[in-house]
PDB file of C-alpha atoms in Angstrom:
ATOM      1  CA  UNK H 852      35.277 -18.147  -0.965  1.00 59.00           C
ATOM      2  CA  UNK H 853      33.842 -20.290  -3.811  1.00 59.00           C
ATOM      3  CA  UNK H 854      36.345 -18.787  -6.260  1.00 59.00           C
ATOM      4  CA  UNK H 855      39.178 -19.652  -3.974  1.00 63.00           C
ATOM      5  CA  UNK H 856      37.896 -23.222  -3.555  1.00 63.00           C
ATOM      6  CA  UNK H 857      37.775 -23.545  -7.331  1.00 77.00           C
ATOM      7  CA  UNK H 858      41.474 -22.725  -7.537  1.00 90.00           C
ATOM      8  CA  UNK H 859      42.630 -25.200  -4.870  1.00 94.00           C
ATOM      9  CA  UNK H 860      43.023 -28.947  -5.376  1.00 94.00           C
ATOM     10  CA  UNK H 861      40.817 -30.397  -2.601  1.00 93.00           C
ATOM     11  CA  UNK H 862      43.107 -33.409  -1.819  1.00 95.00           C
ATOM     12  CA  UNK H 863      46.477 -31.780  -1.769  1.00 96.00           C
ATOM     13  CA  UNK H 864      45.636 -28.169  -0.927  1.00 95.00           C
ATOM     14  CA  UNK H 865      47.898 -27.058  -3.784  1.00 97.00           C
ATOM     15  CA  UNK H 866      46.902 -24.639  -6.532  1.00 96.00           C
ATOM     16  CA  UNK H 867      45.209 -26.371  -9.465  1.00 94.00           C
ATOM     17  CA  UNK H 868      45.429 -26.019 -13.245  1.00 90.00           C
ATOM     18  CA  UNK H 869      42.742 -23.314 -13.306  1.00 89.00           C
ATOM     19  CA  UNK H 870      45.041 -21.080 -11.283  1.00 92.00           C
ATOM     20  CA  UNK H 871      48.232 -22.329 -12.943  1.00 96.00           C
ATOM     21  CA  UNK H 872      47.967 -20.656 -16.383  1.00 95.00           C
ATOM     22  CA  UNK H 873      47.289 -17.117 -15.085  1.00 96.00           C
ATOM     23  CA  UNK H 874      50.228 -17.348 -12.651  1.00 97.00           C
ATOM     24  CA  UNK H 875      52.619 -18.692 -15.318  1.00 98.00           C
ATOM     25  CA  UNK H 876      51.537 -15.954 -17.742  1.00 98.00           C
ATOM     26  CA  UNK H 877      52.028 -13.309 -15.026  1.00 98.00           C
ATOM     27  CA  UNK H 878      55.492 -14.648 -14.117  1.00 98.00           C
ATOM     28  CA  UNK H 879      56.507 -14.788 -17.772  1.00 98.00           C
ATOM     29  CA  UNK H 880      55.545 -11.100 -18.092  1.00 98.00           C
ATOM     30  CA  UNK H 881      57.563 -10.269 -14.985  1.00 98.00           C
ATOM     31  CA  UNK H 882      60.626 -12.237 -16.176  1.00 98.00           C
ATOM     32  CA  UNK H 883      60.376 -10.540 -19.571  1.00 97.00           C
ATOM     33  CA  UNK H 884      59.956  -7.064 -18.027  1.00 97.00           C
ATOM     34  CA  UNK H 885      62.800  -7.360 -15.545  1.00 97.00           C
ATOM     35  CA  UNK H 886      65.129  -9.691 -17.418  1.00 97.00           C
ATOM     36  CA  UNK H 887      65.076 -12.242 -14.648  1.00 98.00           C
ATOM     37  CA  UNK H 888      65.227 -16.045 -15.061  1.00 98.00           C
ATOM     38  CA  UNK H 889      62.158 -18.230 -14.690  1.00 98.00           C
ATOM     39  CA  UNK H 890      62.281 -21.972 -14.469  1.00 98.00           C
ATOM     40  CA  UNK H 891      59.854 -24.878 -14.222  1.00 98.00           C
ATOM     41  CA  UNK H 892      59.925 -28.413 -12.874  1.00 98.00           C
ATOM     42  CA  UNK H 893      57.380 -31.005 -13.960  1.00 98.00           C
ATOM     43  CA  UNK H 894      57.259 -33.960 -11.549  1.00 98.00           C
ATOM     44  CA  UNK H 895      55.656 -37.346 -11.987  1.00 98.00           C
ATOM     45  CA  UNK H 896      55.557 -39.913  -9.201  1.00 97.00           C
ATOM     46  CA  UNK H 897      56.972 -43.182 -10.527  1.00 97.00           C
ATOM     47  CA  UNK H 898      54.741 -46.276 -10.592  1.00 94.00           C
ATOM     48  CA  UNK H 899      52.190 -44.566  -8.370  1.00 94.00           C
ATOM     49  CA  UNK H 900      49.444 -46.968  -9.491  1.00 93.00           C
ATOM     50  CA  UNK H 901      51.272 -49.668  -7.536  1.00 94.00           C
ATOM     51  CA  UNK H 902      50.712 -47.664  -4.307  1.00 94.00           C
ATOM     52  CA  UNK H 903      46.935 -47.609  -4.929  1.00 92.00           C
ATOM     53  CA  UNK H 904      46.840 -51.300  -6.077  1.00 94.00           C
ATOM     54  CA  UNK H 905      49.000 -52.516  -3.124  1.00 94.00           C
ATOM     55  CA  UNK H 906      47.864 -50.372  -0.215  1.00 94.00           C
ATOM     56  CA  UNK H 907      44.504 -49.006  -1.419  1.00 94.00           C
ATOM     57  CA  UNK H 908      43.317 -45.658  -2.574  1.00 93.00           C
ATOM     58  CA  UNK H 909      43.075 -44.119   0.883  1.00 95.00           C
ATOM     59  CA  UNK H 910      46.819 -44.783   1.385  1.00 94.00           C
ATOM     60  CA  UNK H 911      47.426 -43.474  -2.115  1.00 95.00           C
ATOM     61  CA  UNK H 912      45.534 -40.267  -1.359  1.00 95.00           C
ATOM     62  CA  UNK H 913      47.428 -39.818   1.922  1.00 95.00           C
ATOM     63  CA  UNK H 914      50.694 -40.344   0.037  1.00 95.00           C
ATOM     64  CA  UNK H 915      49.758 -37.687  -2.527  1.00 96.00           C
ATOM     65  CA  UNK H 916      48.845 -35.293   0.304  1.00 96.00           C
ATOM     66  CA  UNK H 917      52.201 -35.961   2.037  1.00 95.00           C
ATOM     67  CA  UNK H 918      54.213 -35.548  -1.192  1.00 96.00           C
ATOM     68  CA  UNK H 919      52.428 -32.233  -1.849  1.00 97.00           C
ATOM     69  CA  UNK H 920      53.251 -31.017   1.608  1.00 96.00           C
ATOM     70  CA  UNK H 921      56.888 -32.075   1.284  1.00 96.00           C
ATOM     71  CA  UNK H 922      57.246 -30.284  -2.035  1.00 97.00           C
ATOM     72  CA  UNK H 923      55.579 -27.073  -0.761  1.00 97.00           C
ATOM     73  CA  UNK H 924      57.652 -27.011   2.431  1.00 96.00           C
ATOM     74  CA  UNK H 925      60.872 -27.511   0.448  1.00 97.00           C
ATOM     75  CA  UNK H 926      60.393 -24.448  -1.722  1.00 98.00           C
ATOM     76  CA  UNK H 927      60.796 -20.722  -1.202  1.00 97.00           C
ATOM     77  CA  UNK H 928      57.785 -18.583  -0.417  1.00 96.00           C
ATOM     78  CA  UNK H 929      58.009 -16.976  -3.898  1.00 97.00           C
ATOM     79  CA  UNK H 930      57.768 -20.327  -5.678  1.00 98.00           C
ATOM     80  CA  UNK H 931      54.556 -21.927  -6.844  1.00 98.00           C
ATOM     81  CA  UNK H 932      53.535 -25.584  -6.806  1.00 98.00           C
ATOM     82  CA  UNK H 933      50.449 -26.866  -8.651  1.00 98.00           C
ATOM     83  CA  UNK H 934      48.781 -30.226  -8.840  1.00 97.00           C
ATOM     84  CA  UNK H 935      48.956 -30.760 -12.564  1.00 96.00           C
ATOM     85  CA  UNK H 936      47.146 -34.066 -12.757  1.00 91.00           C
ATOM     86  CA  UNK H 937      46.731 -37.368 -10.872  1.00 92.00           C
ATOM     87  CA  UNK H 938      50.238 -37.779  -9.552  1.00 96.00           C
ATOM     88  CA  UNK H 939      51.861 -34.990 -11.530  1.00 97.00           C
ATOM     89  CA  UNK H 940      52.992 -31.650 -10.010  1.00 98.00           C
ATOM     90  CA  UNK H 941      54.326 -28.521 -11.695  1.00 98.00           C
ATOM     91  CA  UNK H 942      56.736 -26.217  -9.809  1.00 98.00           C
ATOM     92  CA  UNK H 943      57.329 -22.658 -11.071  1.00 98.00           C
ATOM     93  CA  UNK H 944      60.484 -21.000  -9.828  1.00 98.00           C
ATOM     94  CA  UNK H 945      60.668 -17.204 -10.358  1.00 98.00           C
ATOM     95  CA  UNK H 946      64.168 -15.728 -10.353  1.00 97.00           C
ATOM     96  CA  UNK H 947      65.746 -19.173 -10.651  1.00 98.00           C
ATOM     97  CA  UNK H 948      68.022 -20.157 -13.518  1.00 97.00           C
ATOM     98  CA  UNK H 949      68.345 -23.639 -14.912  1.00 97.00           C
ATOM     99  CA  UNK H 950      71.132 -24.648 -12.503  1.00 97.00           C
ATOM    100  CA  UNK H 951      69.117 -23.502  -9.531  1.00 98.00           C
ATOM    101  CA  UNK H 952      66.047 -25.311 -10.713  1.00 98.00           C
ATOM    102  CA  UNK H 953      67.960 -28.484 -11.444  1.00 98.00           C
ATOM    103  CA  UNK H 954      69.427 -28.398  -7.971  1.00 98.00           C
ATOM    104  CA  UNK H 955      65.923 -27.938  -6.525  1.00 98.00           C
ATOM    105  CA  UNK H 956      64.581 -30.909  -8.521  1.00 98.00           C
ATOM    106  CA  UNK H 957      67.493 -33.126  -7.429  1.00 98.00           C
ATOM    107  CA  UNK H 958      66.960 -32.130  -3.783  1.00 97.00           C
ATOM    108  CA  UNK H 959      63.180 -32.891  -4.073  1.00 98.00           C
ATOM    109  CA  UNK H 960      63.866 -36.298  -5.666  1.00 97.00           C
ATOM    110  CA  UNK H 961      66.308 -37.242  -2.880  1.00 96.00           C
ATOM    111  CA  UNK H 962      64.115 -36.000  -0.102  1.00 96.00           C
ATOM    112  CA  UNK H 963      61.074 -37.772  -1.501  1.00 95.00           C
ATOM    113  CA  UNK H 964      62.831 -41.136  -1.658  1.00 91.00           C
ATOM    114  CA  UNK H 965      64.112 -40.663   1.939  1.00 92.00           C
ATOM    115  CA  UNK H 966      60.917 -39.541   3.608  1.00 90.00           C
ATOM    116  CA  UNK H 967      57.988 -41.467   2.055  1.00 87.00           C
ATOM    117  CA  UNK H 968      56.492 -44.736   3.395  1.00 85.00           C
ATOM    118  CA  UNK H 969      55.974 -46.743   1.305  1.00 86.00           C
ATOM    119  CA  UNK H 970      58.937 -45.404  -0.645  1.00 89.00           C
ATOM    120  CA  UNK H 971      58.020 -43.230  -3.634  1.00 94.00           C
ATOM    121  CA  UNK H 972      60.363 -42.111  -6.340  1.00 96.00           C
ATOM    122  CA  UNK H 973      59.873 -39.348  -8.867  1.00 98.00           C
ATOM    123  CA  UNK H 974      60.946 -38.374 -12.324  1.00 98.00           C
ATOM    124  CA  UNK H 975      61.252 -34.747 -13.347  1.00 98.00           C
ATOM    125  CA  UNK H 976      61.866 -32.462 -16.281  1.00 98.00           C
ATOM    126  CA  UNK H 977      63.543 -29.075 -15.691  1.00 98.00           C
ATOM    127  CA  UNK H 978      63.497 -26.163 -18.046  1.00 97.00           C
ATOM    128  CA  UNK H 979      64.116 -22.444 -18.158  1.00 98.00           C
ATOM    129  CA  UNK H 980      61.862 -19.983 -19.952  1.00 98.00           C
ATOM    130  CA  UNK H 981      63.155 -18.558 -23.172  1.00 95.00           C
ATOM    131  CA  UNK H 982      60.525 -16.290 -24.788  1.00 94.00           C
ATOM    132  CA  UNK H 983      57.845 -18.966 -25.324  1.00 96.00           C
ATOM    133  CA  UNK H 984      54.255 -18.670 -24.208  1.00 97.00           C
ATOM    134  CA  UNK H 985      52.953 -20.515 -21.124  1.00 97.00           C
ATOM    135  CA  UNK H 986      51.705 -23.565 -23.078  1.00 97.00           C
ATOM    136  CA  UNK H 987      54.951 -23.980 -24.951  1.00 97.00           C
ATOM    137  CA  UNK H 988      56.932 -23.588 -21.721  1.00 98.00           C
ATOM    138  CA  UNK H 989      54.899 -26.375 -20.096  1.00 97.00           C
ATOM    139  CA  UNK H 990      55.196 -28.591 -23.205  1.00 97.00           C
ATOM    140  CA  UNK H 991      58.950 -28.087 -23.274  1.00 97.00           C
ATOM    141  CA  UNK H 992      59.265 -29.072 -19.606  1.00 98.00           C
ATOM    142  CA  UNK H 993      56.867 -32.038 -20.054  1.00 97.00           C
ATOM    143  CA  UNK H 994      59.004 -33.395 -22.906  1.00 97.00           C
ATOM    144  CA  UNK H 995      61.965 -33.473 -20.510  1.00 98.00           C
ATOM    145  CA  UNK H 996      59.857 -35.278 -17.949  1.00 98.00           C
ATOM    146  CA  UNK H 997      59.038 -37.984 -20.471  1.00 97.00           C
ATOM    147  CA  UNK H 998      62.714 -38.215 -21.350  1.00 97.00           C
ATOM    148  CA  UNK H 999      63.444 -38.932 -17.651  1.00 97.00           C
ATOM    149  CA  UNK H1000      60.703 -41.583 -17.662  1.00 97.00           C
ATOM    150  CA  UNK H1001      62.085 -43.183 -20.828  1.00 97.00           C
ATOM    151  CA  UNK H1002      65.603 -43.322 -19.373  1.00 96.00           C
ATOM    152  CA  UNK H1003      64.473 -45.427 -16.415  1.00 95.00           C
ATOM    153  CA  UNK H1004      62.632 -43.197 -13.961  1.00 96.00           C
ATOM    154  CA  UNK H1005      63.776 -41.868 -10.578  1.00 97.00           C
ATOM    155  CA  UNK H1006      65.857 -39.200 -12.358  1.00 97.00           C
ATOM    156  CA  UNK H1007      65.868 -35.611 -13.426  1.00 98.00           C
ATOM    157  CA  UNK H1008      66.375 -34.471 -17.029  1.00 98.00           C
ATOM    158  CA  UNK H1009      67.053 -30.813 -17.688  1.00 97.00           C
ATOM    159  CA  UNK H1010      67.446 -28.619 -20.719  1.00 89.00           C
ATOM    160  CA  UNK H1011      70.740 -29.379 -22.407  1.00 80.00           C
ATOM    161  CA  UNK H1012      70.915 -32.969 -21.019  1.00 68.00           C
ATOM    162  CA  UNK H1013      69.375 -34.492 -24.122  1.00 50.00           C
TER     163      UNK H1013
END
């Protein structure tokens, strides 16, 4: 029970970074073995500090919890979602190519903007695995996220866009 608690983010109920790396490594091995695609989405909530500053940290925490639930409920059972950091989430999509992952990220961005109160937007980077290790895969996706932020936020950047 304690081990399970150590792998779950207490606020959002999502898997945390401790659990993230072993799962990514396992899914990379699976994609390599079976020749199936594997994609990743890195999400950052735009200007989230304003939520905490304007409405207070309790509302900010509730918003994070709601966003996490919306992301989780919008994915397939075989997909993984992790709380990566403060207001950052990482989504791992086994058996999804870049186009499928991009479509998922766009759908999440639209749904988030429509369903949150106060309104929250997100920026995302989307990438497909191509023989790199887990850390390089995350870094590659993270660079795309920062590209989305640099281009004005509330957008998705994917491999090949830049």
